[in-house]
CSV table of C-alpha atoms and ligand atoms in Angstrom, one decimal:
chain,number,residue,atom,x,y,z
B,1,MET,CA,0.0,0.0,-0.1
B,2,ARG,CA,1.3,3.3,-0.9
B,3,ILE,CA,0.2,6.8,0.7
B,4,LEU,CA,0.8,10.2,-0.8
B,5,GLY,CA,1.2,12.8,1.9
B,6,ILE,CA,0.9,16.4,1.6
B,7,ASP,CA,1.7,19.2,4.2
B,8,THR,CA,1.5,22.8,3.7
B,9,SER,CA,0.6,23.8,7.3
B,10,CYS,CA,3.1,26.6,7.7
B,11,ASP,CA,6.1,27.6,5.6
B,12,ASP,CA,7.3,24.5,4.2
B,13,THR,CA,5.6,22.7,1.0
B,14,SER,CA,6.1,19.1,1.5
B,15,ALA,CA,5.1,15.7,-0.3
B,16,SER,CA,6.0,12.5,0.4
B,17,VAL,CA,5.1,8.9,-0.8
B,18,ILE,CA,5.6,5.9,2.1
B,19,GLU,CA,5.1,2.3,1.5
B,20,GLY,CA,3.0,0.3,4.1
B,21,SER,CA,3.1,2.1,7.6
B,22,SER,CA,6.5,3.4,7.7
B,23,THR,CA,8.9,2.7,4.6
B,24,ILE,CA,9.9,6.2,3.0
B,25,LEU,CA,10.0,6.2,-0.7
B,26,SER,CA,10.5,10.0,-1.1
B,27,ASN,CA,10.1,12.9,1.4
B,28,ILE,CA,10.5,16.2,-0.5
B,29,VAL,CA,10.5,19.5,1.4
B,30,SER,CA,10.7,22.9,-0.2
B,31,SER,CA,11.6,25.4,2.4
B,32,GLN,CA,10.5,29.0,2.0
B,33,THR,CA,13.0,30.2,4.8
B,34,GLU,CA,14.9,32.3,2.3
B,35,ILE,CA,11.8,34.4,1.4
B,36,HIS,CA,10.6,34.9,5.1
B,37,LYS,CA,13.9,35.4,6.6
B,38,LYS,CA,14.1,39.2,5.2
B,39,TYR,CA,10.9,39.9,7.3
B,40,GLY,CA,12.3,38.2,10.5
B,41,GLY,CA,9.6,35.7,10.6
B,42,ILE,CA,6.9,34.1,8.4
B,43,VAL,CA,4.5,36.4,6.3
B,44,PRO,CA,1.2,34.3,5.9
B,45,GLU,CA,0.1,35.8,2.7
B,46,LEU,CA,3.5,35.1,1.0
B,47,ALA,CA,3.5,31.5,2.5
B,48,SER,CA,0.3,30.7,0.8
B,49,ARG,CA,1.4,32.1,-2.6
B,50,MET,CA,4.6,30.2,-2.3
B,51,HIS,CA,2.7,26.9,-1.7
B,52,MET,CA,0.6,27.7,-4.6
B,53,ASP,CA,3.8,27.9,-6.8
B,54,MET,CA,5.4,25.0,-5.6
B,55,ILE,CA,2.7,22.5,-4.8
B,56,SER,CA,2.3,20.7,-8.0
B,57,HIS,CA,6.1,20.4,-8.5
B,58,VAL,CA,7.0,19.0,-5.2
B,59,VAL,CA,4.0,16.3,-5.4
B,60,ASN,CA,5.5,15.5,-8.9
B,61,GLU,CA,9.0,15.3,-7.5
B,62,ALA,CA,7.9,13.0,-4.7
B,63,LEU,CA,5.9,10.7,-7.1
B,64,ILE,CA,9.4,10.7,-9.5
B,65,GLN,CA,11.7,10.1,-6.4
B,66,ALA,CA,9.5,7.3,-5.0
B,67,LYS,CA,9.6,5.9,-8.6
B,68,THR,CA,5.9,5.4,-8.7
B,69,GLU,CA,2.8,7.0,-10.4
B,70,LEU,CA,-0.3,8.4,-9.3
B,71,ARG,CA,-2.1,5.2,-10.4
B,72,HIS,CA,-0.3,3.2,-7.8
B,73,ILE,CA,-1.1,5.6,-4.9
B,74,ASP,CA,-3.9,4.0,-2.6
B,75,ALA,CA,-4.7,7.0,-0.5
B,76,ILE,CA,-3.8,11.0,-0.3
B,77,ALA,CA,-3.2,12.0,3.4
B,78,VAL,CA,-3.2,15.8,3.8
B,79,CYS,CA,-2.6,18.0,6.7
B,80,LYS,CA,-6.1,19.7,7.6
B,81,GLY,CA,-4.8,21.8,10.5
B,82,PRO,CA,-3.5,23.2,12.7
B,83,GLY,CA,-1.8,26.1,10.8
B,84,LEU,CA,-2.0,28.9,8.7
B,85,ILE,CA,-5.2,28.9,7.2
B,86,GLY,CA,-4.1,30.2,3.7
B,87,SER,CA,-1.4,27.7,3.6
B,88,LEU,CA,-3.5,24.6,4.6
B,89,LEU,CA,-6.1,25.5,2.0
B,90,VAL,CA,-3.6,25.2,-0.7
B,91,GLY,CA,-2.7,21.7,0.3
B,92,CYS,CA,-6.2,20.6,1.1
B,93,GLY,CA,-7.3,22.2,-2.2
B,94,PHE,CA,-4.7,20.5,-4.2
B,95,ALA,CA,-5.2,17.0,-2.6
B,96,LYS,CA,-9.0,17.0,-3.0
B,97,SER,CA,-8.8,18.0,-6.6
B,98,LEU,CA,-6.0,15.4,-7.3
B,99,GLY,CA,-7.9,12.6,-5.4
B,100,TYR,CA,-11.4,13.6,-7.1
B,101,ALA,CA,-9.6,13.7,-10.6
B,102,ALA,CA,-7.6,10.3,-10.1
B,103,GLY,CA,-10.2,8.6,-8.0
B,104,ILE,CA,-8.1,8.2,-5.0
B,105,PRO,CA,-9.3,8.2,-1.5
B,106,LEU,CA,-8.6,11.3,0.8
B,107,VAL,CA,-7.4,11.1,4.4
B,108,GLY,CA,-7.2,14.5,6.6
B,109,VAL,CA,-4.6,14.4,9.3
B,110,ASN,CA,-4.1,16.6,12.2
B,111,HIS,CA,-0.7,18.0,11.9
B,112,LEU,CA,0.0,17.3,15.6
B,113,GLU,CA,-0.7,13.7,15.0
B,114,GLY,CA,1.8,13.4,12.1
B,115,HIS,CA,4.7,14.9,14.5
B,116,ILE,CA,3.6,12.2,16.9
B,117,PHE,CA,3.9,9.4,14.4
B,118,ALA,CA,7.2,10.8,12.6
B,119,PRO,CA,9.4,8.8,14.8
B,120,PHE,CA,7.4,5.5,13.7
B,121,LEU,CA,9.2,6.1,10.3
B,122,GLU,CA,12.5,4.9,11.4
B,123,SER,CA,11.8,3.0,14.7
B,124,GLU,CA,9.1,1.2,16.6
B,125,PRO,CA,7.9,3.3,19.6
B,126,GLU,CA,6.0,1.0,22.2
B,127,PHE,CA,2.6,2.0,23.5
B,128,PRO,CA,2.0,3.8,26.0
B,129,PHE,CA,4.6,6.6,25.8
B,130,VAL,CA,4.8,10.2,26.8
B,131,SER,CA,5.2,12.5,23.7
B,132,LEU,CA,6.6,16.0,23.7
B,133,ILE,CA,5.9,18.1,20.8
B,134,ALA,CA,7.8,21.1,20.8
B,135,SER,CA,7.7,23.2,17.5
B,136,GLY,CA,7.3,26.8,16.2
B,137,GLY,CA,3.4,26.5,16.8
B,138,HIS,CA,3.1,24.1,19.6
B,139,THR,CA,4.6,23.0,22.8
B,140,SER,CA,2.4,20.1,24.5
B,141,LEU,CA,2.9,17.0,26.4
B,142,TYR,CA,0.5,14.0,25.5
B,143,LEU,CA,0.1,10.5,27.0
B,144,ILE,CA,-0.2,8.3,23.6
B,145,ASN,CA,-2.2,5.1,24.4
B,146,GLY,CA,-2.2,3.9,20.8
B,147,PHE,CA,-3.2,5.3,17.4
B,148,GLY,CA,-6.2,7.4,18.0
B,149,ASP,CA,-6.2,7.4,21.8
B,150,TYR,CA,-4.4,10.5,22.9
B,151,GLU,CA,-4.5,12.3,26.1
B,152,GLU,CA,-3.1,16.0,26.3
B,153,LEU,CA,-1.4,16.4,29.7
B,154,GLY,CA,-0.3,20.1,29.1
B,155,ARG,CA,0.5,22.8,26.7
B,156,THR,CA,1.8,26.2,26.5
B,157,ARG,CA,-0.2,29.0,27.9
B,158,ASP,CA,1.7,31.6,25.7
B,159,ASP,CA,4.6,31.1,23.2
B,160,ALA,CA,5.5,27.9,21.9
B,161,ALA,CA,9.3,27.0,22.7
B,162,GLY,CA,10.1,27.4,18.8
B,163,GLU,CA,8.4,30.8,18.8
B,164,ALA,CA,10.6,31.8,21.9
B,165,TYR,CA,13.7,30.8,19.9
B,166,ASP,CA,12.4,32.7,16.9
B,167,LYS,CA,11.6,35.9,18.9
B,168,ILE,CA,14.8,35.8,21.0
B,169,ALA,CA,16.8,35.4,17.6
B,170,LYS,CA,15.1,38.5,16.2
B,171,MET,CA,15.9,40.5,19.2
B,172,LEU,CA,19.5,39.3,18.9
B,173,GLY,CA,19.5,40.4,15.2
B,174,LEU,CA,20.0,37.0,13.9
B,175,SER,CA,17.9,35.3,11.1
B,176,TYR,CA,14.8,33.3,10.8
B,177,PRO,CA,14.4,30.5,11.8
B,178,GLY,CA,16.2,31.2,15.3
B,179,GLY,CA,16.3,27.8,16.6
B,180,PRO,CA,19.2,26.3,14.6
B,181,VAL,CA,21.1,29.7,15.1
B,182,ILE,CA,20.9,30.1,18.7
B,183,ASP,CA,21.7,26.5,18.9
B,184,ARG,CA,25.1,27.1,17.4
B,185,MET,CA,25.8,30.1,19.3
B,186,ALA,CA,24.9,28.4,22.8
B,187,ALA,CA,27.5,25.8,22.1
B,188,ASP,CA,30.0,28.9,22.4
B,189,GLY,CA,28.5,30.4,25.3
B,190,ASP,CA,28.1,30.0,28.9
B,191,PRO,CA,24.7,28.5,30.1
B,192,LYS,CA,25.2,29.8,33.6
B,193,ALA,CA,26.2,33.6,32.7
B,194,VAL,CA,22.7,35.0,33.0
B,195,SER,CA,20.0,33.5,35.4
B,196,PHE,CA,16.8,33.6,33.2
B,197,PRO,CA,13.6,32.5,35.0
B,198,ARG,CA,12.2,29.0,34.3
B,199,ALA,CA,8.4,28.8,34.4
B,200,TYR,CA,7.8,25.3,36.1
B,201,LEU,CA,4.3,25.9,37.1
B,202,PRO,CA,4.1,23.2,39.6
B,203,ASP,CA,1.3,20.9,39.9
B,204,SER,CA,0.6,21.5,36.1
B,205,PHE,CA,2.1,20.0,32.8
B,206,ASP,CA,1.5,23.4,31.1
B,207,PHE,CA,4.2,25.4,30.0
B,208,SER,CA,4.9,29.2,29.6
B,209,PHE,CA,7.9,31.0,27.9
B,210,SER,CA,6.6,34.6,27.7
B,211,GLY,CA,8.2,35.5,31.1
B,212,LEU,CA,11.6,34.2,29.6
B,213,LYS,CA,11.2,36.4,26.6
B,214,THR,CA,10.6,39.3,28.8
B,215,ALA,CA,13.7,38.5,30.9
B,216,VAL,CA,15.9,38.1,27.7
B,217,ARG,CA,14.5,41.5,26.5
B,218,ARG,CA,15.4,43.4,29.8
B,219,GLU,CA,18.8,42.0,29.8
B,220,LEU,CA,19.5,43.1,26.4
B,221,GLN,CA,18.1,46.7,27.5
B,222,ALA,CA,20.4,46.7,30.2
B,223,ILE,CA,23.4,45.8,28.3
B,224,ALA,CA,22.5,48.1,25.3
B,225,PRO,CA,20.1,51.0,26.7
B,226,ASP,CA,20.4,52.6,23.2
B,227,GLY,CA,18.8,49.4,21.7
B,228,ASP,CA,22.0,49.2,19.4
B,229,ILE,CA,22.8,45.2,19.5
B,230,THR,CA,25.3,45.4,17.1
B,231,LYS,CA,27.6,47.0,19.8
B,232,ILE,CA,27.4,44.0,22.0
B,233,PRO,CA,30.3,41.8,22.0
B,234,SER,CA,29.9,38.1,20.4
B,235,ASP,CA,30.7,36.4,23.7
B,236,ILE,CA,28.1,38.1,25.5
B,237,LEU,CA,25.6,37.4,22.8
B,238,ASN,CA,26.7,33.8,23.0
B,239,ASN,CA,26.3,33.9,26.7
B,240,ILE,CA,22.8,35.1,26.5
B,241,ALA,CA,21.9,32.7,23.8
B,242,ALA,CA,23.3,29.7,25.9
B,243,SER,CA,21.4,30.9,29.1
B,244,PHE,CA,18.1,31.3,27.3
B,245,GLN,CA,18.6,27.9,25.8
B,246,ALA,CA,19.5,26.3,29.2
B,247,ALA,CA,16.2,27.9,30.6
B,248,VAL,CA,14.2,26.3,27.8
B,249,VAL,CA,15.6,23.0,28.0
B,250,ASP,CA,15.5,22.9,31.8
B,251,VAL,CA,11.7,23.3,31.7
B,252,LEU,CA,11.2,20.9,28.8
B,253,VAL,CA,13.2,18.0,30.4
B,254,ARG,CA,11.8,18.6,33.8
B,255,LYS,CA,8.2,18.5,32.7
B,256,VAL,CA,8.8,15.4,30.7
B,257,GLU,CA,10.6,13.7,33.9
B,258,TRP,CA,7.6,14.6,36.0
B,259,ALA,CA,5.0,13.3,33.4
B,260,ILE,CA,6.7,9.7,33.1
B,261,VAL,CA,7.3,9.7,36.9
B,262,LYS,CA,3.7,10.4,37.6
B,263,LYS,CA,2.2,8.3,34.8
B,264,GLY,CA,4.5,5.5,35.9
B,265,ILE,CA,5.6,5.2,32.1
B,266,ARG,CA,9.1,5.1,31.2
B,267,ARG,CA,8.8,5.6,27.3
B,268,ILE,CA,9.3,8.9,25.9
B,269,VAL,CA,9.0,10.2,22.2
B,270,LEU,CA,10.4,13.7,21.3
B,271,THR,CA,9.0,15.4,18.2
B,272,GLY,CA,8.7,18.7,16.5
B,273,GLY,CA,11.3,21.4,15.0
B,274,VAL,CA,12.8,22.1,18.6
B,275,SER,CA,13.5,18.4,19.1
B,276,ALA,CA,16.3,19.0,16.7
B,277,ASN,CA,18.1,21.0,19.5
B,278,SER,CA,21.2,19.4,20.2
B,279,GLU,CA,21.2,20.5,23.8
B,280,LEU,CA,17.4,19.4,24.4
B,281,ARG,CA,18.4,15.8,22.9
B,282,LYS,CA,21.6,15.6,25.0
B,283,ARG,CA,19.6,16.4,28.3
B,284,MET,CA,16.6,14.4,27.4
B,285,GLN,CA,18.9,11.3,26.7
B,286,LYS,CA,20.6,12.1,30.3
B,287,MET,CA,17.3,12.3,32.1
B,288,ALA,CA,16.0,9.2,30.3
B,289,ASP,CA,19.1,7.3,31.3
B,290,GLU,CA,18.8,8.4,35.1
B,291,GLN,CA,15.2,7.4,35.0
B,292,ASN,CA,15.8,4.1,33.3
B,293,ALA,CA,13.3,5.2,30.5
B,294,LYS,CA,13.5,4.5,26.8
B,295,LEU,CA,13.7,7.6,24.6
B,296,TRP,CA,12.9,7.7,20.8
B,297,LEU,CA,14.5,11.0,19.0
B,298,PRO,CA,13.4,11.2,15.3
B,299,SER,CA,16.5,12.2,13.1
B,300,ILE,CA,16.4,16.0,12.3
B,301,ARG,CA,14.6,15.7,8.9
B,302,LEU,CA,11.7,14.0,10.6
B,303,CYS,CA,11.6,16.3,13.8
B,304,THR,CA,10.7,19.4,11.5
B,305,ASP,CA,7.8,19.6,9.2
B,306,ASN,CA,7.7,17.1,6.8
B,307,ALA,CA,5.0,15.2,4.5
B,308,ALA,CA,6.2,11.6,5.4
B,309,MET,CA,4.9,12.2,9.1
B,310,ILE,CA,1.5,13.0,7.7
B,311,ALA,CA,1.4,9.9,5.4
B,312,ALA,CA,2.7,8.0,8.4
B,313,ALA,CA,-0.4,9.0,10.5
B,314,GLY,CA,-2.6,9.1,7.6
B,315,TYR,CA,-1.9,5.3,6.8
B,316,HIS,CA,-3.5,4.5,10.1
B,317,HIS,CA,-6.6,6.5,9.3
B,318,PHE,CA,-6.7,4.7,5.8
B,319,VAL,CA,-6.8,1.1,7.4
B,320,ALA,CA,-9.4,2.3,9.8
B,321,GLY,CA,-11.8,3.4,6.9
B,322,ASP,CA,-11.4,7.0,8.2
B,323,ILE,CA,-11.9,8.7,4.7
B,324,ALA,CA,-12.6,12.2,4.0
B,325,GLY,CA,-15.1,13.8,1.7
B,326,LEU,CA,-14.9,16.4,-0.7
B,327,ASP,CA,-16.2,18.7,2.1
B,328,LEU,CA,-13.0,18.4,3.9
B,329,ASN,CA,-12.1,21.9,5.4
B,330,PRO,CA,-9.0,22.9,7.1
B,331,LYS,CA,-8.9,24.7,10.4
B,332,ALA,CA,-6.3,26.9,11.8
B,333,TYR,CA,-7.2,25.9,15.4
B,334,LEU,CA,-7.8,22.0,15.5
B,335,PRO,CA,-7.3,20.3,18.9
B,336,LEU,CA,-6.0,16.6,18.6
L,401,KG4,O1,8.1,21.6,13.6
L,401,KG4,P1,8.4,22.7,12.9
L,401,KG4,O2,9.3,22.5,11.8
L,401,KG4,O3,7.3,23.5,12.4
L,401,KG4,C1,6.2,23.8,13.2
L,401,KG4,O4,5.1,22.9,13.3
L,401,KG4,O5,6.1,25.0,13.9
L,401,KG4,O6,9.2,23.8,13.9
L,401,KG4,C2,9.8,24.8,13.7
L,401,KG4,C3,10.6,25.3,14.8
L,401,KG4,C4,11.0,26.9,14.7
L,401,KG4,O7,10.5,27.7,15.6
L,401,KG4,C5,12.6,26.6,14.9
L,401,KG4,O8,13.2,27.8,15.2
L,401,KG4,C6,12.7,25.5,15.7
L,401,KG4,O9,11.6,24.6,15.3
L,401,KG4,N1,14.0,24.7,15.5
L,401,KG4,C7,14.7,24.8,16.7
L,401,KG4,C8,16.1,23.9,16.3
L,401,KG4,N2,15.6,23.6,15.0
L,401,KG4,C9,14.3,24.0,14.6
L,401,KG4,N3,14.7,25.0,17.9
L,401,KG4,C10,15.6,24.9,18.8
L,401,KG4,N4,16.9,24.3,18.2
L,401,KG4,C11,16.9,23.7,17.0
L,401,KG4,N5,18.1,23.4,16.5
L,402,ZN,ZN1,5.1,21.3,12.8
């Protein structure tokens, strides 16, 4: 069985063909980073237009790389939200037209469910497990009991972890997306140089990163009162990056630790763009070892947005007979 996955939820146009539940035949991701970089963040209108320009080429390329043709595709799995509505509409509109014209069944997939199933494309996590989804749009903790059986333990009350990285990067005069750049700078900085706040929110699995963001802004104002960050020496910027990252990682690791201890489940799956963070991966592994827990860390290309993860979750919907009609409409806000 072959599933064609399509994801246009944010700023990447992606299409993938998988065979069975987990063999990736192709996974094309066309990034719009270069376009959005000059604005310091994603411009939704530009994202939709770029998806329009790219979608048919990307889907075609996914079929070519998979050495297959549309007539050998059993289902089209498309991301139906959450995400930027203009971007989602492009993917859903394309998938519906293609499915209708070629007579291929359509499956709608929640983007978060895609992230949860990304690790299954290269390993076999055992249920139940605690899943941390940390991306640019979400930071949530779930208890995953099996396919379709998800319990949300907590979520961010304000910014997502990736959003915090992107906003701090902007304050530091760095390019978008901020995560990878701060990750690199932090490697040369001292994580104890500045003591930034950690919002542990006791008795809750929720997250909050807005206080940390304000603390970084205040620190920068204190160092450069005229707002000219170009005057700040690079070693001080590296220290701020490392101290900010330490605060984010401390909270993410501690919350996952609380969750596995409270639920008595020693299995963890990390996913979403922030899971690409080198310090988070290292620290989560250390905590998992100390707690005698098993940790599944997807490779970087499966942490960030990609259509193979949509196809992987779509496979389960398809075999369960959960087929979407032509009335499938994406939603910007779509809880799992
Ligand atoms: O999952 P993703 O590709 O898209 C969303 O669904 O949001 O995540 C993108 C986010 C961005 O905020 C980006 O800055 C962050 O993931 N990110 C990282 C790293 N690589 C990407 N954050 C921290 N460290 C990284 N190495
Ligand atoms: Zn995502």
